[in-house]
């Protein structure tokens, strides 16, 4: 069975549905009918940014945090870090770092690091094409993003496949449609069917024309950075100087752990920081593989690498917006495979937040898991990752919806599962009202002992919005669920993602802006795009 009304590209993602199981419903009356009605439609809270009102987890005491801090500075002073880009070493040499001619190693006096990062803003705003989608970063803000950078994608209809433009665009449709997703944190899936030299032009153009939210630019060479800067300037209708005053792009800079920053990453820091765009320094420190097997040692290395990158960004442009990224997890010591959503991951996410707050810099973490399919493992590892992120007071949640296989696959069903989890997190973070009205003493007096509250005025005035309404949970009894087709949560997620793609409508874009953007993309393609060696 093919679902109609999607247009050519969207229809491809949900073709060959093959059964009517996703269309079955329960009866239309009584308790069973009310529950079924909730299952068959999709409603979501209105767009809004999220604020975390609770105290952050402080699982290390101040003395322990200072020991990690001190160990990090000792690493940078005594061991140093390799900066592979000559231009970066020249910048650091002029700033006073210890740069030995003919060597890639750079060592830092601790006072130099601390003086540099003191210039970093504790809060800033990322500006979207739609002003209603601007994002406050830092403080108690909790901002979510779609999965990013997966080479493969999957759904239960067509299985696992290599990333392509059709699926890329359908992930963009989902990310735009879901209000709980605040931004695009990179290509949800890599569209490998597009030429590498011009792929970024198509993808960034899609973010601008198919969405109106903040998006991400990869730092994979100076030309790509410059193209992204020009495209976001066009998309937002800004002058060069206005863009320099309004951070509108975000890039992720991953260190090559242990203790290295390569040429594309350093070029990205230089180009983005110079233009006052947001740079997120994120060491990829897997304890036992690219970092010490002890969590304290891995965190000390993470902190050293993060501080070196953050300081470099501030040396390039003091006051440029930056974020402290934490991505320390452990590996399976039997196979060497990365593990996520583990007790160790929770701890490092929480401690990463403590370290970021120590420096007064906004914090990034991730919603990750290592499962190979949308199953119980995918769900519980994501819940634990979210627990570490939320209690660690993450400001930016990368890979918030859709991550599977340790980042090797973007799953359409997992996007919906994660959206449900994120909506539950948002509901949990809503402050609890304690007032005369919410205490409901008049309702208690009316009902008295042995009664029920279903029919009270207090309940009738509030029941529609009293509790969180899940996307995927099925609360019918077993018999009703079985009679309706025994649909699993994954099957419901499949049905919901296809519904959202059907309902997607592109946000308004001024025709003159669209024309200017198309002309830029066409011109850059005629010029050959960017040099590639792959």
Coordinates of C-alpha atoms in Angstrom, one line a residue:
X1 CA 0.0 0.0 0.0
X2 CA 1.5 3.4 -1.0
X3 CA 0.5 6.4 1.1
X4 CA -0.5 9.2 -1.3
X5 CA -0.2 12.9 -1.3
X6 CA 3.5 13.2 -0.4
X7 CA 5.1 14.4 -3.6
X8 CA 7.8 12.5 -5.4
X9 CA 10.6 12.6 -2.9
X10 CA 8.5 12.2 0.3
X11 CA 6.6 9.3 -1.2
X12 CA 9.7 7.3 -1.8
X13 CA 10.4 7.1 1.9
X14 CA 7.2 5.4 2.8
X15 CA 6.5 3.3 -0.3
X16 CA 5.9 -0.4 -0.1
X17 CA 4.1 -0.1 3.3
X18 CA 2.8 -3.6 2.5
X19 CA 0.1 -4.0 5.1
X20 CA -2.8 -2.3 6.7
X21 CA -1.6 -2.9 10.3
X22 CA -0.7 0.7 10.8
X23 CA -4.2 1.9 10.0
X24 CA -6.1 -0.4 12.4
X25 CA -8.0 1.3 15.2
X26 CA -9.9 0.3 18.2
X27 CA -13.6 0.7 18.7
X28 CA -15.2 4.1 18.5
X29 CA -16.9 4.4 21.8
X30 CA -16.2 4.1 25.5
X31 CA -12.8 3.9 27.2
X32 CA -11.4 1.8 24.4
X33 CA -12.5 4.4 21.8
X34 CA -11.1 7.3 23.7
X35 CA -7.7 5.6 24.0
X36 CA -7.7 4.6 20.4
X37 CA -8.5 8.1 19.3
X38 CA -5.4 9.3 21.0
X39 CA -3.3 6.7 19.3
X40 CA -4.4 7.4 15.7
X41 CA -3.9 11.2 15.7
X42 CA -0.7 13.2 16.3
X43 CA -0.7 16.2 18.5
X44 CA 2.3 18.0 19.9
X45 CA 2.9 20.9 22.2
X46 CA 3.5 24.3 20.6
X47 CA 7.0 25.4 19.8
X48 CA 8.9 26.9 22.7
X49 CA 12.4 26.7 24.1
X50 CA 12.9 24.8 27.3
X51 CA 14.3 26.0 30.6
X52 CA 15.6 23.6 33.2
X53 CA 14.4 24.9 36.6
X54 CA 16.1 22.2 38.8
X55 CA 19.5 22.2 40.4
X56 CA 22.2 20.5 38.4
X57 CA 23.7 17.2 39.6
X58 CA 27.0 17.9 41.4
X59 CA 28.4 14.3 41.7
X60 CA 31.9 15.6 42.3
X61 CA 32.7 17.9 45.1
X62 CA 34.5 21.2 44.4
X63 CA 37.9 19.8 45.4
X64 CA 37.5 16.9 42.9
X65 CA 36.6 19.3 40.1
X66 CA 39.6 21.4 40.9
X67 CA 41.9 18.4 40.7
X68 CA 40.6 17.6 37.2
X69 CA 40.9 21.2 36.3
X70 CA 44.5 21.3 37.6
X71 CA 45.4 18.0 35.8
X72 CA 44.1 19.4 32.5
X73 CA 46.3 22.5 32.8
X74 CA 49.2 20.3 33.6
X75 CA 48.6 18.3 30.5
X76 CA 48.6 21.4 28.4
X77 CA 51.7 22.8 30.1
X78 CA 53.9 19.7 30.2
X79 CA 52.6 17.4 27.4
X80 CA 50.9 19.9 25.1
X81 CA 48.7 19.3 22.1
X82 CA 49.4 19.0 18.4
X83 CA 48.0 21.7 16.2
X84 CA 48.4 20.4 12.7
X85 CA 47.6 23.6 10.8
X86 CA 50.6 25.9 10.4
X87 CA 48.3 29.0 10.3
X88 CA 47.0 28.0 13.8
X89 CA 50.5 27.6 15.2
X90 CA 51.4 31.0 13.9
X91 CA 48.4 32.6 15.6
X92 CA 49.2 30.8 18.9
X93 CA 52.9 31.7 18.6
X94 CA 52.0 35.4 18.3
X95 CA 49.7 35.0 21.3
X96 CA 52.5 33.7 23.5
X97 CA 52.1 29.9 23.4
X98 CA 55.1 27.7 23.4
X99 CA 55.5 26.7 19.7
X100 CA 58.7 25.0 18.7
X101 CA 59.7 25.7 15.1
X102 CA 59.4 22.5 12.9
X103 CA 57.1 20.8 15.4
X104 CA 53.3 20.6 15.6
X105 CA 53.3 20.5 19.4
X106 CA 52.0 23.5 21.2
X107 CA 52.3 23.9 25.0
X108 CA 50.4 26.5 27.0
X109 CA 51.0 28.3 30.2
X110 CA 47.9 27.9 32.4
X111 CA 47.5 31.6 32.8
X112 CA 47.3 32.0 29.0
X113 CA 44.5 29.4 28.8
X114 CA 42.5 30.9 31.7
X115 CA 42.9 34.5 30.4
X116 CA 41.7 33.5 27.0
X117 CA 38.6 31.5 28.0
X118 CA 37.6 34.3 30.4
X119 CA 36.6 36.2 27.3
X120 CA 34.0 33.6 26.3
X121 CA 30.3 34.7 26.7
X122 CA 28.3 32.7 29.2
X123 CA 25.2 33.1 27.2
X124 CA 24.4 34.1 23.6
X125 CA 21.7 33.8 21.0
X126 CA 21.7 31.8 17.8
X127 CA 19.6 33.5 15.2
X128 CA 17.2 31.6 12.9
X129 CA 15.7 32.6 9.6
X130 CA 12.4 32.8 11.5
X131 CA 12.8 35.2 14.4
X132 CA 10.4 33.1 16.4
X133 CA 12.9 30.3 16.2
X134 CA 15.9 32.2 17.7
X135 CA 17.7 30.1 20.4
X136 CA 19.0 31.3 23.7
X137 CA 22.2 29.3 24.5
X138 CA 23.6 28.9 28.0
X139 CA 22.2 29.6 31.4
X140 CA 19.4 27.2 32.1
X141 CA 18.3 26.8 28.5
X142 CA 17.9 23.3 27.1
X143 CA 18.0 23.2 23.3
X144 CA 17.5 20.1 21.2
X145 CA 18.7 19.1 17.7
X146 CA 18.2 16.4 15.2
X147 CA 20.5 13.4 14.7
X148 CA 23.5 14.3 12.6
X149 CA 26.2 12.8 10.4
X150 CA 24.9 9.3 10.1
X151 CA 26.2 7.5 6.9
X152 CA 23.1 5.2 6.8
X153 CA 19.4 5.5 7.5
X154 CA 16.6 3.0 8.1
X155 CA 12.9 2.4 8.6
X156 CA 11.0 -0.8 9.1
X157 CA 9.5 -0.7 5.6
X158 CA 12.7 -0.6 3.6
X159 CA 15.3 -1.5 6.1
X160 CA 18.8 -0.1 6.4
X161 CA 20.3 1.8 3.4
X162 CA 23.1 4.2 2.5
X163 CA 22.3 7.8 3.0
X164 CA 20.7 9.7 0.1
X165 CA 19.1 13.0 -0.8
X166 CA 15.5 11.7 -0.6
X167 CA 15.9 10.4 2.9
X168 CA 18.0 13.5 3.9
X169 CA 15.1 15.7 2.8
X170 CA 12.5 13.6 4.6
X171 CA 14.5 13.9 7.8
X172 CA 14.6 17.7 7.3
X173 CA 10.8 17.6 6.9
X174 CA 10.5 15.7 10.2
X175 CA 12.9 18.1 12.0
X176 CA 11.0 21.1 10.7
X177 CA 7.6 19.6 11.6
X178 CA 8.5 18.5 15.2
X179 CA 8.2 21.4 17.6
X180 CA 10.3 19.7 20.2
X181 CA 13.3 19.8 17.8
X182 CA 14.8 23.3 18.0
X183 CA 17.5 23.1 15.4
X184 CA 19.4 21.0 12.8
X185 CA 22.7 19.9 14.3
X186 CA 24.2 18.7 11.0
X187 CA 23.1 16.5 8.0
X188 CA 20.6 14.0 9.6
X189 CA 22.0 11.5 7.1
X190 CA 24.8 12.0 4.7
X191 CA 23.4 12.1 1.1
X192 CA 26.2 10.2 -0.5
X193 CA 24.4 10.2 -3.9
X194 CA 25.3 13.9 -4.2
X195 CA 28.8 14.9 -5.5
X196 CA 31.1 15.6 -2.6
X197 CA 32.3 18.8 -4.1
X198 CA 28.9 20.4 -4.1
X199 CA 27.0 18.3 -1.6
X200 CA 27.1 21.1 1.1
X201 CA 25.5 23.5 -1.3
X202 CA 22.5 21.3 -1.8
X203 CA 22.2 20.4 1.9
X204 CA 22.5 23.9 3.2
X205 CA 20.1 25.2 0.6
X206 CA 17.6 22.6 1.8
X207 CA 18.0 23.7 5.4
X208 CA 17.2 27.3 4.4
X209 CA 14.3 26.5 1.9
X210 CA 12.7 23.6 3.7
X211 CA 13.1 24.8 7.3
X212 CA 13.2 28.1 9.2
X213 CA 15.3 26.8 12.2
X214 CA 18.9 27.3 13.1
X215 CA 21.2 24.9 11.3
X216 CA 24.8 23.6 11.5
X217 CA 27.8 24.1 9.1
X218 CA 30.4 21.4 8.9
X219 CA 34.0 22.5 9.2
X220 CA 35.5 20.4 6.4
X221 CA 37.7 23.0 4.7
X222 CA 37.7 26.8 4.4
X223 CA 35.6 26.9 1.2
X224 CA 32.7 25.0 2.9
X225 CA 32.8 27.4 5.8
X226 CA 32.8 30.4 3.5
X227 CA 29.9 29.0 1.5
X228 CA 27.9 28.3 4.6
X229 CA 28.5 31.8 5.9
X230 CA 27.4 33.4 2.7
X231 CA 24.3 31.1 2.4
X232 CA 23.1 31.9 5.9
X233 CA 23.7 35.6 5.3
X234 CA 21.5 35.4 2.1
X235 CA 18.9 33.2 3.9
X236 CA 18.5 35.7 6.7
X237 CA 18.7 38.8 4.5
X238 CA 21.7 40.3 6.3
X239 CA 24.6 42.4 5.4
X240 CA 28.1 41.1 6.1
X241 CA 28.4 43.3 9.2
X242 CA 25.0 42.3 10.5
X243 CA 25.9 38.6 10.2
X244 CA 29.1 39.3 12.2
X245 CA 26.9 40.8 15.0
X246 CA 24.3 38.0 14.9
X247 CA 25.5 34.4 15.4
X248 CA 23.5 32.4 13.0
X249 CA 25.5 29.2 12.4
X250 CA 26.9 26.6 14.7
X251 CA 29.8 24.2 13.9
X252 CA 31.1 21.2 15.9
X253 CA 34.8 20.9 16.3
X254 CA 35.9 17.4 17.3
X255 CA 39.5 16.9 18.6
X256 CA 41.3 13.9 17.2
X257 CA 41.8 12.4 20.6
X258 CA 44.3 12.0 22.2
X259 CA 45.5 15.6 22.1
X260 CA 45.3 16.6 18.5
X261 CA 43.4 19.2 16.4
X262 CA 43.6 18.6 12.6
X263 CA 43.6 21.0 9.7
X264 CA 39.9 21.1 8.8
X265 CA 38.9 21.5 12.5
X266 CA 41.4 24.3 13.1
X267 CA 40.3 26.1 9.9
X268 CA 36.7 25.8 11.0
X269 CA 37.6 27.5 14.3
X270 CA 39.4 30.3 12.5
X271 CA 36.7 31.0 9.9
X272 CA 33.7 30.7 12.2
X273 CA 35.2 32.5 15.2
X274 CA 36.4 35.4 13.0
X275 CA 32.8 35.9 11.9
X276 CA 31.4 35.6 15.4
X277 CA 29.6 32.3 14.7
X278 CA 29.2 29.6 17.3
X279 CA 32.0 27.0 17.8
X280 CA 31.4 23.9 19.9
X281 CA 34.6 22.2 20.9
X282 CA 33.9 18.5 21.5
X283 CA 36.7 16.0 22.3
X284 CA 35.8 12.5 21.4
X285 CA 37.3 10.8 24.3
X286 CA 36.4 7.1 24.7
X287 CA 37.7 5.8 28.0
X288 CA 40.0 2.8 27.5
X289 CA 40.7 3.6 23.8
X290 CA 41.5 7.3 23.0
X291 CA 41.6 8.3 26.7
X292 CA 42.7 6.7 30.0
X293 CA 40.6 3.8 31.2
X294 CA 39.7 5.6 34.4
X295 CA 36.9 8.2 34.1
X296 CA 38.9 10.8 36.1
X297 CA 41.8 10.4 33.6
X298 CA 39.5 10.5 30.6
X299 CA 37.8 13.7 31.9
X300 CA 41.1 15.4 32.6
X301 CA 42.1 14.7 28.9
X302 CA 38.6 15.8 27.7
X303 CA 39.0 19.0 29.7
X304 CA 42.5 19.7 28.4
X305 CA 41.5 19.2 24.8
X306 CA 38.3 21.4 25.2
X307 CA 40.2 24.2 27.0
X308 CA 42.9 24.3 24.2
X309 CA 40.2 24.6 21.5
X310 CA 38.2 27.1 23.4
X311 CA 41.2 29.2 24.2
X312 CA 42.3 29.1 20.5
X313 CA 38.8 30.3 19.4
X314 CA 39.0 33.2 21.9
X315 CA 42.5 34.1 20.7
X316 CA 41.2 34.3 17.1
X317 CA 38.3 36.6 18.3
X318 CA 37.9 37.5 21.9
X319 CA 34.2 37.2 22.9
X320 CA 33.2 34.8 20.0
X321 CA 30.4 32.4 21.1
X322 CA 31.7 29.0 22.0
X323 CA 30.4 25.9 23.8
X324 CA 32.1 23.3 25.9
X325 CA 31.3 19.9 24.4
X326 CA 31.4 16.7 26.4
X327 CA 31.4 13.3 24.7
X328 CA 33.3 11.0 27.0
X329 CA 32.0 7.5 27.1
X330 CA 33.6 4.0 27.5
X331 CA 34.3 1.2 25.1
X332 CA 33.5 -2.5 25.4
X333 CA 36.8 -3.9 26.6
X334 CA 36.0 -7.2 24.9
X335 CA 35.5 -5.8 21.4
X336 CA 36.7 -2.2 21.5
X337 CA 33.3 -1.0 20.3
X338 CA 32.0 2.3 21.7
X339 CA 29.3 2.0 24.4
X340 CA 26.7 4.7 25.1
X341 CA 23.9 5.3 27.6
X342 CA 26.1 3.5 30.2
X343 CA 26.5 4.4 33.9
X344 CA 29.9 5.8 32.9
X345 CA 28.3 8.0 30.2
X346 CA 25.8 9.4 32.7
X347 CA 28.6 10.3 35.1
X348 CA 30.8 12.0 32.5
X349 CA 27.8 14.0 31.1
X350 CA 27.1 15.3 34.6
X351 CA 30.7 16.0 35.4
X352 CA 31.2 17.7 32.0
X353 CA 28.4 20.0 33.0
X354 CA 30.2 20.8 36.3
X355 CA 33.4 21.6 34.4
X356 CA 31.6 23.8 31.8
X357 CA 29.9 25.7 34.7
X358 CA 33.2 26.2 36.4
X359 CA 34.4 28.1 33.3
X360 CA 31.1 29.9 32.7
X361 CA 30.7 28.4 29.2
X362 CA 27.6 26.9 27.7
X363 CA 27.6 23.1 27.6
X364 CA 26.8 20.5 24.9
X365 CA 26.0 16.8 25.4
X366 CA 24.2 14.2 23.3
X367 CA 21.3 11.7 23.2
X368 CA 23.1 8.5 22.2
X369 CA 22.8 4.7 22.2
X370 CA 24.6 1.7 20.7
X371 CA 21.6 -0.4 19.6
X372 CA 21.4 -1.7 16.1
X373 CA 17.6 -1.4 15.9
X374 CA 14.7 0.5 17.5
X375 CA 14.3 -1.8 20.5
X376 CA 14.4 -1.8 24.3
X377 CA 18.1 -1.2 24.3
X378 CA 17.8 1.8 22.0
X379 CA 15.1 3.2 24.4
X380 CA 16.8 2.6 27.8
X381 CA 20.2 3.7 26.6
X382 CA 18.7 6.9 25.3
X383 CA 16.8 7.5 28.5
X384 CA 20.1 7.1 30.5
X385 CA 21.9 9.5 28.1
X386 CA 19.1 12.0 28.5
X387 CA 19.2 11.6 32.2
X388 CA 22.9 12.5 32.2
X389 CA 22.3 15.5 29.8
X390 CA 19.3 16.9 31.7
X391 CA 20.8 16.5 35.2
X392 CA 24.1 17.8 33.9
X393 CA 22.3 21.0 32.7
X394 CA 23.2 20.5 29.1
X395 CA 22.4 23.7 27.0
X396 CA 22.6 22.0 23.6
X397 CA 21.5 18.4 23.1
X398 CA 23.1 17.1 20.0
X399 CA 21.7 14.0 18.2
X400 CA 18.5 14.6 20.1
X401 CA 16.3 12.5 17.8
X402 CA 17.1 9.6 15.5
X403 CA 20.5 8.3 16.5
X404 CA 21.1 4.6 16.2
X405 CA 24.0 2.1 15.9
X406 CA 26.4 4.4 17.8
X407 CA 25.8 7.1 15.3
X408 CA 26.2 5.0 12.1
X409 CA 22.4 5.1 11.3
X410 CA 19.6 7.6 11.4
X411 CA 16.3 5.9 12.0
X412 CA 12.9 7.4 11.1
X413 CA 11.2 5.5 13.8
X414 CA 13.8 6.5 16.4
X415 CA 13.2 10.1 15.6
X416 CA 9.6 9.6 16.8
X417 CA 10.6 7.6 19.9
X418 CA 13.1 10.3 20.8
X419 CA 10.6 13.1 20.1
X420 CA 8.3 11.4 22.6
X421 CA 11.2 11.2 25.2
X422 CA 12.1 14.8 24.6
X423 CA 8.5 15.9 25.0
X424 CA 8.4 14.0 28.3
X425 CA 11.6 15.7 29.4
X426 CA 10.1 19.1 28.5
X427 CA 6.9 18.2 30.5
X428 CA 9.0 17.1 33.4
X429 CA 10.9 20.4 33.4
X430 CA 7.7 22.4 33.5
X431 CA 7.5 24.0 37.0
X432 CA 4.8 22.5 39.2
X433 CA 2.0 24.9 40.2
X434 CA 1.2 25.0 43.9
X435 CA -1.7 27.4 44.4
X436 CA -5.2 27.5 45.9
X437 CA -6.6 26.4 42.5
X438 CA -4.1 23.6 42.0
X439 CA -4.5 22.2 45.5
X440 CA -8.2 21.7 44.8
X441 CA -9.5 21.7 48.3
X442 CA -13.0 22.5 47.1
X443 CA -13.0 19.4 44.9
X444 CA -11.9 17.3 47.8
X445 CA -14.7 18.7 50.0
X446 CA -17.3 18.0 47.2
X447 CA -16.2 14.4 46.7
X448 CA -15.4 13.5 50.3
X449 CA -14.5 9.9 51.3
X450 CA -15.1 7.1 48.9
X451 CA -16.1 9.1 45.8
X452 CA -14.3 9.9 42.5
X453 CA -13.1 13.1 40.8
X454 CA -14.0 12.4 37.2
X455 CA -17.1 14.5 37.2
X456 CA -16.0 17.4 39.4
X457 CA -15.8 20.9 38.0
X458 CA -12.2 21.0 39.0
X459 CA -11.4 18.0 36.8
X460 CA -13.7 19.0 33.9
X461 CA -12.0 22.3 33.6
X462 CA -8.5 20.8 33.5
X463 CA -8.6 17.2 32.2
X464 CA -7.8 17.9 28.5
X465 CA -4.4 19.4 29.5
X466 CA -3.9 17.8 32.9
X467 CA -1.3 15.3 31.9
X468 CA 1.3 14.6 29.2
X469 CA -0.2 12.9 26.2
X470 CA 2.4 10.5 24.8
X471 CA 3.0 9.9 21.1
X472 CA 3.7 6.2 21.3
X473 CA 2.5 4.7 24.6
X474 CA -0.6 2.5 24.3
X475 CA -2.6 2.5 27.6
X476 CA -5.4 0.2 26.5
X477 CA -5.8 -3.2 28.3
X478 CA -4.4 -6.3 26.6
X479 CA -7.6 -7.4 25.1
X480 CA -8.3 -4.1 23.5
X481 CA -4.8 -3.8 22.2
X482 CA -4.8 -7.3 20.8
X483 CA -8.2 -6.8 19.1
X484 CA -6.8 -3.6 17.5
X485 CA -3.9 -5.4 15.9
X486 CA -1.3 -5.8 18.6
X487 CA 0.6 -2.8 17.3
X488 CA 4.0 -2.3 18.9
X489 CA 5.6 1.1 19.7
X490 CA 7.9 0.8 16.7
X491 CA 5.0 0.2 14.4
X492 CA 3.2 3.3 15.8
X493 CA 6.4 5.3 15.3
X494 CA 6.5 4.1 11.7
X495 CA 2.9 5.3 11.2
X496 CA 3.6 8.7 12.9
X497 CA 6.7 9.6 11.0
X498 CA 4.9 8.9 7.7
X499 CA 1.9 11.0 8.9
X500 CA 4.3 13.9 9.7
X501 CA 5.9 13.8 6.3
X502 CA 2.5 13.8 4.7
X503 CA 1.5 16.9 6.7
X504 CA 4.7 18.8 6.1
X505 CA 4.5 22.2 4.5
X506 CA 7.5 24.3 3.7
X507 CA 7.8 27.6 5.7
X508 CA 7.5 30.8 3.8
X509 CA 10.6 32.1 2.2
X510 CA 10.7 35.5 0.4
X511 CA 10.9 34.9 -3.4
X512 CA 13.8 37.3 -3.8
X513 CA 15.7 35.5 -1.1
X514 CA 15.0 32.2 -2.7
X515 CA 16.2 33.5 -6.1
X516 CA 19.4 35.0 -4.6
X517 CA 20.2 31.7 -2.8
X518 CA 19.5 29.7 -6.0
X519 CA 21.8 31.9 -8.0
X520 CA 24.6 31.6 -5.4
X521 CA 24.3 27.8 -5.4
X522 CA 24.2 27.7 -9.2
X523 CA 27.3 29.9 -9.5
X524 CA 29.3 27.8 -7.0
X525 CA 28.4 24.6 -8.8
X526 CA 29.5 26.1 -12.1
X527 CA 32.8 26.9 -10.3
X528 CA 33.1 23.3 -9.3
X529 CA 32.3 23.6 -5.6
X530 CA 35.2 22.7 -3.3
X531 CA 38.3 20.7 -3.8
X532 CA 38.0 17.1 -2.6
X533 CA 40.3 14.2 -2.3
X534 CA 37.5 11.6 -2.0

